[in-house]
Amino acid sequence: MKHYDAQDLENLPSRYRAHFINSCTGFKSANLLGTISEDGITNVAIFSSVTHLGSNPPLLSFILRPNTVKRNTYDNILKMGVFTVNHVNQNFIREAHRTSAKYDGGVSEFDKTLLNEEYLDGFKAPYVKQSRVKLGCEFVNEYFIKENDCHFIIGAIKHIYVDKEIQAEDGWLNLETAQTVCIDGLDGYALPQILNRFSYAKPDENVRSLSDLGS
Amino acid sequence: MKHYDAQDLENLPSRYRAHFINSCTGFKSANLLGTISEDGITNVAIFSSVTHLGSNPPLLSFILRPNTVKRNTYDNILKMGVFTVNHVNQNFIREAHRTSAKYDGGVSEFDKTLLNEEYLDGFKAPYVKQSRVKLGCEFVNEYFIKENDCHFIIGAIKHIYVDKEIQAEDGWLNLETAQTVCIDGLDGYALPQILNRFSYAKPDENVRSLSDLGS
């Protein structure tokens, strides 16, 4: 295997290091965050850091980098207190990627891409019409990460919309059936196929396959 | 689409809600964290929350739940200051899942599963021999998440080992070639295939496909 030590990593050209480090922690989730400003200007932006934080209460988290295009998302969330999380589907990965362009604050990515906004059940922030799994979230808290000036944002999941056929009897979502993609690095999009589900692991027992629950 | 509001989510049976909420944020990374205690007892445990935090300096983060089997991992990291992150490969998803069983503190999962430990370049924490992407990390900081008593842990990436054939010319790792899996919910394992890579997005331009870099 090729070995990079700390000095090797520091000596890499910055773009090479960005591609390398962004892909070295494994696959990441692919979500579009939808927000709206006080003036009613909508924003939709792709994020690869949305992660489950807890089920009871239902919480998620994501990372906001300092001083990027994503500041619109940050400002809107702080002002309005709400945002949506919409799964990226294999059918619109190119449009999802295009939301990472640095548009001016007065421009909505919904006008500049083929993504469509929709409003559900009186929730203030826009959902992405094309997504097959959508979450309506309220801002809960943020932690400033002093190591690299990022913000760790926590949201409470208040609404979930899912296509019925992707949910198993035990509540699990079959994200292969949803055609949800994941992200490899800064710019790679991948479509996962479920290999298996396993039973709850106990010491000194083998785990059973639950793949019959997966469809 | 089926709609769950906040009250619906609260009323769900707790196991159903756990499966549902754990899968609703999209696919998650699949990594084995390797640690060692002061007494030399090794530990390896699966985590689905390891995420890229920054490239310069190279940082990653993960979430530790309160009072779980993962406390061995936490105690070892705080005491020894080091841990390893090892990609789960499609060839050993069952063994990886088995590390989530609640073994006693004196027992190493390396002895109870078919996973093998290895030590590289004098680094104190054990790597997983079977992994094709492995990171050696130093503990940097932790943030206590008061919303649900989790710990947000930050690690500095000091060593990376990769099979040569999975790295593209621009530094990006083709995780499909590595056969790295991702996780859907609490117990679903999935194998992603790369669909495409796209160029850096700019306003009012289409993005180009970089799929020729992916192999």
Coordinates of C-alpha atoms in Angstrom, one line a residue:
Chain A
M1 CA 0.0 0.0 0.0
K2 CA 1.1 3.5 -0.6
H3 CA 1.8 5.4 2.7
Y4 CA 1.3 9.2 3.2
D5 CA 2.6 10.5 6.5
A6 CA 1.7 13.9 8.0
Q7 CA 4.6 15.6 6.2
D8 CA 3.6 14.1 2.9
L9 CA 0.1 15.3 3.3
E10 CA 1.2 18.8 4.2
N11 CA 3.5 18.9 1.1
L12 CA 0.7 18.0 -1.4
P13 CA -0.6 20.6 -3.8
S14 CA -3.8 22.0 -2.1
R15 CA -6.2 20.9 -4.8
Y16 CA -4.8 17.3 -4.8
R17 CA -5.0 17.3 -1.0
A18 CA -8.6 18.5 -1.1
H19 CA -9.7 15.7 -3.4
F20 CA -7.7 13.1 -1.4
I21 CA -8.9 14.1 2.1
N22 CA -12.5 14.6 1.0
S23 CA -12.6 11.0 -0.2
C24 CA -10.5 9.3 2.4
T25 CA -13.3 9.1 5.1
G26 CA -15.6 7.0 2.9
F27 CA -18.9 7.7 1.2
K28 CA -21.0 10.7 2.3
S29 CA -24.7 11.5 2.2
A30 CA -26.0 13.7 -0.7
N31 CA -28.6 16.2 0.3
L32 CA -30.0 19.5 -0.9
L33 CA -30.7 22.0 1.8
G34 CA -33.6 24.3 1.0
T35 CA -34.0 27.7 2.8
I36 CA -35.7 31.1 2.3
S37 CA -34.6 34.6 3.3
E38 CA -36.7 37.2 5.1
D39 CA -37.2 38.8 1.6
G40 CA -38.6 35.6 0.2
I41 CA -35.5 34.7 -1.9
T42 CA -35.1 30.9 -1.9
N43 CA -31.8 29.0 -1.8
V44 CA -30.9 25.4 -2.4
A45 CA -27.4 24.0 -1.9
I46 CA -25.8 20.6 -1.9
F47 CA -24.2 19.3 1.3
S48 CA -22.3 16.1 1.9
S49 CA -22.1 16.3 5.7
V50 CA -25.7 15.7 6.8
T51 CA -25.6 13.0 9.4
H52 CA -27.9 11.3 11.8
L53 CA -27.4 12.6 15.3
G54 CA -30.1 10.9 17.4
S55 CA -33.6 9.3 17.0
N56 CA -35.3 10.3 20.3
P57 CA -35.7 13.2 19.8
P58 CA -35.1 13.0 16.0
L59 CA -32.0 15.1 15.3
L60 CA -29.5 15.6 12.5
S61 CA -26.3 17.6 12.1
F62 CA -24.2 19.1 9.3
I63 CA -21.1 21.1 8.9
L64 CA -20.9 24.6 7.5
R65 CA -17.6 25.7 6.1
P66 CA -16.4 29.3 6.8
N67 CA -17.0 32.0 4.2
T68 CA -18.4 30.0 1.3
V69 CA -21.4 30.2 -0.9
K70 CA -23.2 28.3 1.8
R71 CA -23.4 31.5 3.9
N72 CA -26.8 32.1 2.3
T73 CA -28.0 28.8 3.8
Y74 CA -26.5 29.8 7.1
D75 CA -28.0 33.3 7.2
N76 CA -31.4 32.0 6.2
I77 CA -31.4 29.3 8.8
L78 CA -30.5 31.7 11.6
K79 CA -33.0 34.3 10.5
M80 CA -36.0 32.0 9.7
G81 CA -35.3 29.1 12.0
V82 CA -36.2 26.4 9.4
F83 CA -34.7 24.4 6.6
T84 CA -35.4 21.4 4.5
V85 CA -33.2 18.3 3.7
N86 CA -33.9 16.6 0.4
H87 CA -32.2 13.4 -0.8
V88 CA -30.3 13.7 -4.1
N89 CA -31.7 11.1 -6.6
Q90 CA -29.7 9.6 -9.4
N91 CA -32.0 11.4 -11.9
F92 CA -30.7 14.9 -11.0
I93 CA -27.1 14.6 -9.8
R94 CA -25.9 17.1 -12.4
E95 CA -28.5 19.7 -11.3
A96 CA -27.7 19.0 -7.7
H97 CA -24.0 19.6 -8.3
R98 CA -24.7 22.9 -10.1
T99 CA -26.1 24.3 -6.9
S100 CA -22.5 24.5 -5.6
A101 CA -21.8 27.4 -7.9
K102 CA -21.3 30.8 -6.2
Y103 CA -24.4 32.7 -7.3
D104 CA -25.1 36.2 -5.9
G105 CA -27.3 36.5 -2.8
G106 CA -30.3 37.8 -4.8
V107 CA -30.4 34.8 -7.1
S108 CA -32.2 31.5 -6.3
E109 CA -30.7 28.3 -7.5
F110 CA -34.2 27.1 -8.1
D111 CA -34.3 29.7 -11.0
K112 CA -30.9 28.7 -12.3
T113 CA -31.2 24.9 -12.3
L114 CA -34.0 22.4 -13.3
L115 CA -34.7 21.8 -9.6
N116 CA -38.3 22.9 -8.6
E117 CA -39.3 24.2 -5.2
E118 CA -42.5 23.2 -3.5
Y119 CA -44.2 24.1 -0.2
L120 CA -45.9 21.5 2.0
D121 CA -48.3 21.8 5.0
G122 CA -47.5 25.4 5.6
F123 CA -43.8 24.9 6.3
K124 CA -41.9 28.1 5.5
A125 CA -38.8 26.6 3.8
P126 CA -39.0 25.2 0.3
Y127 CA -38.6 21.5 -0.4
V128 CA -37.2 20.1 -3.6
K129 CA -40.1 18.7 -5.7
Q130 CA -37.9 16.0 -7.3
S131 CA -36.7 14.4 -4.1
R132 CA -38.2 11.1 -2.9
V133 CA -37.2 11.6 0.8
K134 CA -37.7 15.1 2.3
L135 CA -37.3 16.4 5.8
G136 CA -38.6 19.6 7.3
C137 CA -36.3 20.8 10.1
E138 CA -36.1 23.4 12.8
F139 CA -32.8 25.0 13.8
V140 CA -31.8 23.9 17.3
N141 CA -28.2 24.9 18.1
E142 CA -24.8 25.5 16.6
Y143 CA -21.3 24.8 17.9
F144 CA -18.4 26.8 16.6
I145 CA -15.5 24.4 15.7
K146 CA -12.4 26.4 16.6
E147 CA -10.0 23.9 15.0
N148 CA -11.0 25.2 11.5
D149 CA -13.7 27.8 11.9
C150 CA -16.6 25.5 10.9
H151 CA -20.0 25.5 12.3
F152 CA -21.6 22.3 13.5
I153 CA -25.4 22.8 13.0
I154 CA -28.1 20.8 14.8
G155 CA -31.6 20.5 13.4
A156 CA -34.7 18.9 14.8
I157 CA -36.6 16.7 12.3
K158 CA -40.2 17.8 12.4
H159 CA -41.6 16.5 9.1
I160 CA -40.7 13.5 7.0
Y161 CA -42.1 12.8 3.5
V162 CA -41.3 9.4 1.9
D163 CA -42.6 7.4 -1.0
K164 CA -44.6 4.6 0.6
E165 CA -42.8 1.8 -1.3
I166 CA -39.4 2.6 0.1
Q167 CA -40.3 2.0 3.8
A168 CA -39.9 -1.5 5.3
E169 CA -42.3 -2.9 7.9
D170 CA -39.9 -2.1 10.7
G171 CA -39.5 1.5 9.7
W172 CA -36.2 1.3 7.8
L173 CA -36.0 3.1 4.5
N174 CA -34.6 1.2 1.5
L175 CA -32.6 4.0 0.0
E176 CA -31.7 1.8 -3.0
T177 CA -35.4 1.7 -3.9
A178 CA -35.4 5.5 -3.4
Q179 CA -32.5 5.7 -5.9
T180 CA -30.7 8.0 -3.3
V181 CA -27.1 8.6 -4.2
C182 CA -24.0 9.2 -2.1
I183 CA -20.9 11.3 -2.6
D184 CA -17.3 10.3 -3.0
G185 CA -15.0 13.3 -2.4
L186 CA -15.9 16.7 -3.8
D187 CA -17.5 15.8 -7.0
G188 CA -18.1 12.0 -7.4
Y189 CA -21.7 10.7 -7.3
A190 CA -22.4 7.0 -6.7
L191 CA -25.5 4.8 -6.6
P192 CA -25.5 2.2 -3.8
Q193 CA -27.1 -1.3 -4.0
I194 CA -28.1 -3.0 -0.8
L195 CA -26.0 -6.0 0.0
N196 CA -27.6 -7.2 3.2
R197 CA -29.2 -6.3 6.5
F198 CA -28.1 -8.0 9.7
S199 CA -29.8 -8.7 13.0
Y200 CA -28.7 -6.9 16.2
A201 CA -25.3 -8.2 17.1
K202 CA -24.7 -10.1 20.4
P203 CA -21.5 -11.4 21.8
D204 CA -20.4 -14.9 20.7
E205 CA -23.4 -15.3 18.3
N206 CA -23.3 -15.0 14.6
V207 CA -25.5 -12.3 13.1
R208 CA -28.5 -13.3 11.0
S209 CA -29.3 -11.9 7.6
L210 CA -32.4 -9.7 7.4
S211 CA -32.3 -9.2 3.7
D212 CA -35.9 -10.2 3.3
L213 CA -36.9 -7.0 5.1
G214 CA -35.0 -5.0 2.6
S215 CA -37.5 -4.8 -0.2
Chain B
M1 CA -46.1 10.7 -0.4
K2 CA -46.6 9.5 3.2
H3 CA -46.2 12.4 5.6
Y4 CA -45.1 12.0 9.2
D5 CA -45.3 15.2 11.4
A6 CA -43.6 15.8 14.7
Q7 CA -46.4 14.2 16.7
D8 CA -46.5 11.1 14.4
L9 CA -42.7 10.7 14.9
E10 CA -43.1 11.0 18.7
N11 CA -45.8 8.4 18.7
L12 CA -43.9 5.7 16.8
P13 CA -42.6 2.6 18.7
S14 CA -39.0 3.4 19.7
R15 CA -37.4 0.6 17.5
Y16 CA -39.5 1.6 14.5
R17 CA -38.4 5.2 15.0
A18 CA -34.8 4.2 15.4
H19 CA -34.8 2.4 12.1
F20 CA -36.7 5.2 10.4
I21 CA -34.6 8.2 11.7
N22 CA -31.3 6.4 11.2
S23 CA -32.0 5.9 7.5
C24 CA -33.8 9.2 6.7
T25 CA -30.7 11.4 6.4
G26 CA -29.2 9.3 3.5
F27 CA -26.3 6.9 3.3
K28 CA -23.5 7.0 5.9
S29 CA -19.9 6.0 5.8
A30 CA -18.9 2.6 7.1
N31 CA -15.7 2.6 9.2
L32 CA -14.0 0.4 11.8
L33 CA -12.3 2.4 14.6
G34 CA -9.3 0.7 16.1
T35 CA -8.0 1.6 19.5
I36 CA -5.8 0.1 22.3
S37 CA -6.0 0.5 26.1
E38 CA -3.2 1.3 28.4
D39 CA -3.1 -2.4 29.3
G40 CA -2.7 -3.3 25.7
I41 CA -6.3 -4.6 25.1
T42 CA -7.3 -3.7 21.6
N43 CA -10.8 -2.7 20.5
V44 CA -12.4 -2.4 17.1
A45 CA -15.9 -1.0 16.6
I46 CA -18.1 0.0 13.6
F47 CA -19.1 3.6 13.2
S48 CA -21.4 5.2 10.7
S49 CA -20.8 8.9 11.6
V50 CA -17.2 9.4 10.5
T51 CA -17.2 12.5 8.2
H52 CA -14.7 14.8 6.5
L53 CA -14.3 18.0 8.5
G54 CA -11.5 19.8 6.6
S55 CA -8.6 19.2 4.3
N56 CA -6.1 21.8 5.5
P57 CA -5.3 20.7 8.1
P58 CA -6.7 17.2 7.4
L59 CA -9.4 16.7 10.0
L60 CA -12.3 14.2 10.4
S61 CA -15.1 14.0 13.0
F62 CA -17.4 11.4 14.4
I63 CA -20.2 11.2 17.0
L64 CA -20.0 9.1 20.1
R65 CA -23.4 8.1 21.7
P66 CA -23.7 8.2 25.5
N67 CA -23.2 5.1 27.6
T68 CA -22.8 2.5 24.8
V69 CA -20.4 -0.3 24.0
K70 CA -18.4 2.4 22.2
R71 CA -17.2 3.7 25.6
N72 CA -14.2 1.5 25.2
T73 CA -13.3 3.4 22.1
Y74 CA -13.8 6.7 23.9
D75 CA -11.8 5.8 26.9
N76 CA -9.0 4.4 24.8
I77 CA -8.9 7.5 22.6
L78 CA -8.7 9.9 25.6
K79 CA -6.0 7.9 27.3
M80 CA -3.8 7.0 24.4
G81 CA -4.5 10.0 22.1
V82 CA -4.7 7.9 18.9
F83 CA -7.1 5.8 16.9
T84 CA -7.3 4.3 13.4
V85 CA -10.2 4.6 10.8
N86 CA -10.5 1.6 8.5
H87 CA -12.9 1.4 5.5
V88 CA -15.4 -1.5 5.6
N89 CA -15.1 -3.5 2.5
Q90 CA -17.9 -5.6 0.9
N91 CA -15.9 -8.8 1.7
F92 CA -16.3 -8.4 5.5
I93 CA -19.6 -6.6 6.2
R94 CA -20.8 -9.4 8.5
E95 CA -17.6 -9.3 10.6
A96 CA -17.8 -5.5 10.7
H97 CA -21.4 -5.6 12.0
R98 CA -20.5 -8.2 14.6
T99 CA -18.2 -5.6 16.3
S100 CA -21.3 -3.8 17.5
A101 CA -22.0 -6.5 20.0
K102 CA -21.5 -5.5 23.7
Y103 CA -18.4 -7.4 24.7
D104 CA -16.9 -7.0 28.1
G105 CA -14.1 -4.5 28.5
G106 CA -11.4 -7.1 28.7
V107 CA -12.3 -8.8 25.4
S108 CA -10.9 -7.7 22.0
E109 CA -13.2 -7.8 19.0
F110 CA -10.1 -8.8 17.1
D111 CA -10.2 -12.1 19.0
K112 CA -14.0 -12.6 18.6
T113 CA -14.3 -11.9 14.9
L114 CA -12.3 -12.7 11.7
L115 CA -10.9 -9.2 11.6
N116 CA -7.1 -9.1 12.0
E117 CA -5.1 -6.3 13.7
E118 CA -1.9 -4.9 12.3
Y119 CA 0.6 -2.3 13.4
L120 CA 2.2 0.1 10.9
D121 CA 5.2 2.5 11.1
G122 CA 5.3 2.5 14.9
F123 CA 1.7 3.8 15.3
K124 CA 0.3 2.7 18.7
A125 CA -3.3 2.0 17.6
P126 CA -4.1 -1.2 15.6
Y127 CA -5.2 -1.0 12.0
V128 CA -7.6 -3.5 10.4
K129 CA -5.5 -5.7 8.1
Q130 CA -8.4 -6.4 5.7
S131 CA -9.1 -2.7 5.0
R132 CA -8.0 -1.1 1.7
V133 CA -8.1 2.4 3.0
K134 CA -6.7 3.1 6.5
L135 CA -6.1 6.3 8.5
G136 CA -4.0 6.9 11.5
C137 CA -5.4 9.7 13.6
E138 CA -4.5 11.8 16.7
F139 CA -7.2 13.0 19.0
V140 CA -7.6 16.8 18.8
N141 CA -10.7 17.9 20.7
E142 CA -14.2 17.0 21.7
Y143 CA -17.4 19.0 21.9
F144 CA -20.2 17.8 24.3
I145 CA -23.5 18.0 22.5
K146 CA -26.0 18.9 25.2
E147 CA -29.0 18.3 23.1
N148 CA -28.7 14.5 23.4
D149 CA -25.5 13.9 25.5
C150 CA -23.4 12.9 22.5
H151 CA -19.7 13.7 22.0
F152 CA -18.5 15.3 18.7
I153 CA -14.9 14.0 18.4
I154 CA -12.3 15.6 16.1
G155 CA -9.3 13.7 14.9
A156 CA -6.3 14.9 12.9
I157 CA -5.4 12.6 10.0
K158 CA -1.6 11.8 10.3
H159 CA -1.2 8.7 8.2
I160 CA -3.1 7.4 5.1
Y161 CA -2.6 4.0 3.6
V162 CA -4.3 3.3 0.2
D163 CA -4.0 0.7 -2.5
K164 CA -2.3 2.5 -5.3
E165 CA -4.9 1.5 -8.0
I166 CA -7.7 3.3 -6.3
Q167 CA -6.2 6.8 -6.4
A168 CA -6.8 9.0 -9.5
E169 CA -4.2 11.5 -10.9
D170 CA -5.9 14.4 -9.1
G171 CA -5.7 12.7 -5.7
W172 CA -9.4 11.5 -5.6
L173 CA -10.0 8.0 -4.3
N174 CA -12.2 5.8 -6.4
L175 CA -14.1 4.1 -3.5
E176 CA -15.9 1.8 -5.9
T177 CA -12.6 0.3 -6.9
A178 CA -11.8 0.0 -3.2
Q179 CA -15.1 -1.9 -2.8
T180 CA -15.8 0.4 0.2
V181 CA -19.4 0.0 1.4
C182 CA -21.8 2.5 3.0
I183 CA -24.6 2.1 5.6
D184 CA -28.3 2.6 5.3
G185 CA -29.8 3.0 8.8
L186 CA -28.7 0.8 11.7
D187 CA -28.0 -2.5 9.9
G188 CA -28.1 -2.1 6.1
Y189 CA -24.9 -2.4 4.1
A190 CA -24.7 -1.1 0.5
L191 CA -22.1 -1.1 -2.3
P192 CA -22.0 2.1 -4.4
Q193 CA -21.1 2.3 -8.0
I194 CA -19.7 5.6 -9.3
L195 CA -22.2 7.3 -11.7
N196 CA -20.1 10.4 -12.6
R197 CA -17.7 13.1 -11.5
F198 CA -18.4 16.7 -12.4
S199 CA -16.2 19.8 -12.9
Y200 CA -16.2 22.7 -10.4
A201 CA -19.6 24.4 -10.7
K202 CA -19.7 28.1 -11.9
P203 CA -22.8 30.3 -12.2
D204 CA -24.6 30.1 -15.6
E205 CA -22.4 27.4 -17.0
N206 CA -23.2 23.7 -17.3
V207 CA -20.9 21.3 -15.4
R208 CA -18.6 19.0 -17.4
S209 CA -18.4 15.3 -16.7
L210 CA -15.0 14.1 -15.3
S211 CA -15.8 10.5 -15.4
D212 CA -12.6 9.7 -17.3
L213 CA -10.8 10.6 -14.1
G214 CA -12.7 8.0 -12.1
S215 CA -10.9 4.9 -13.1

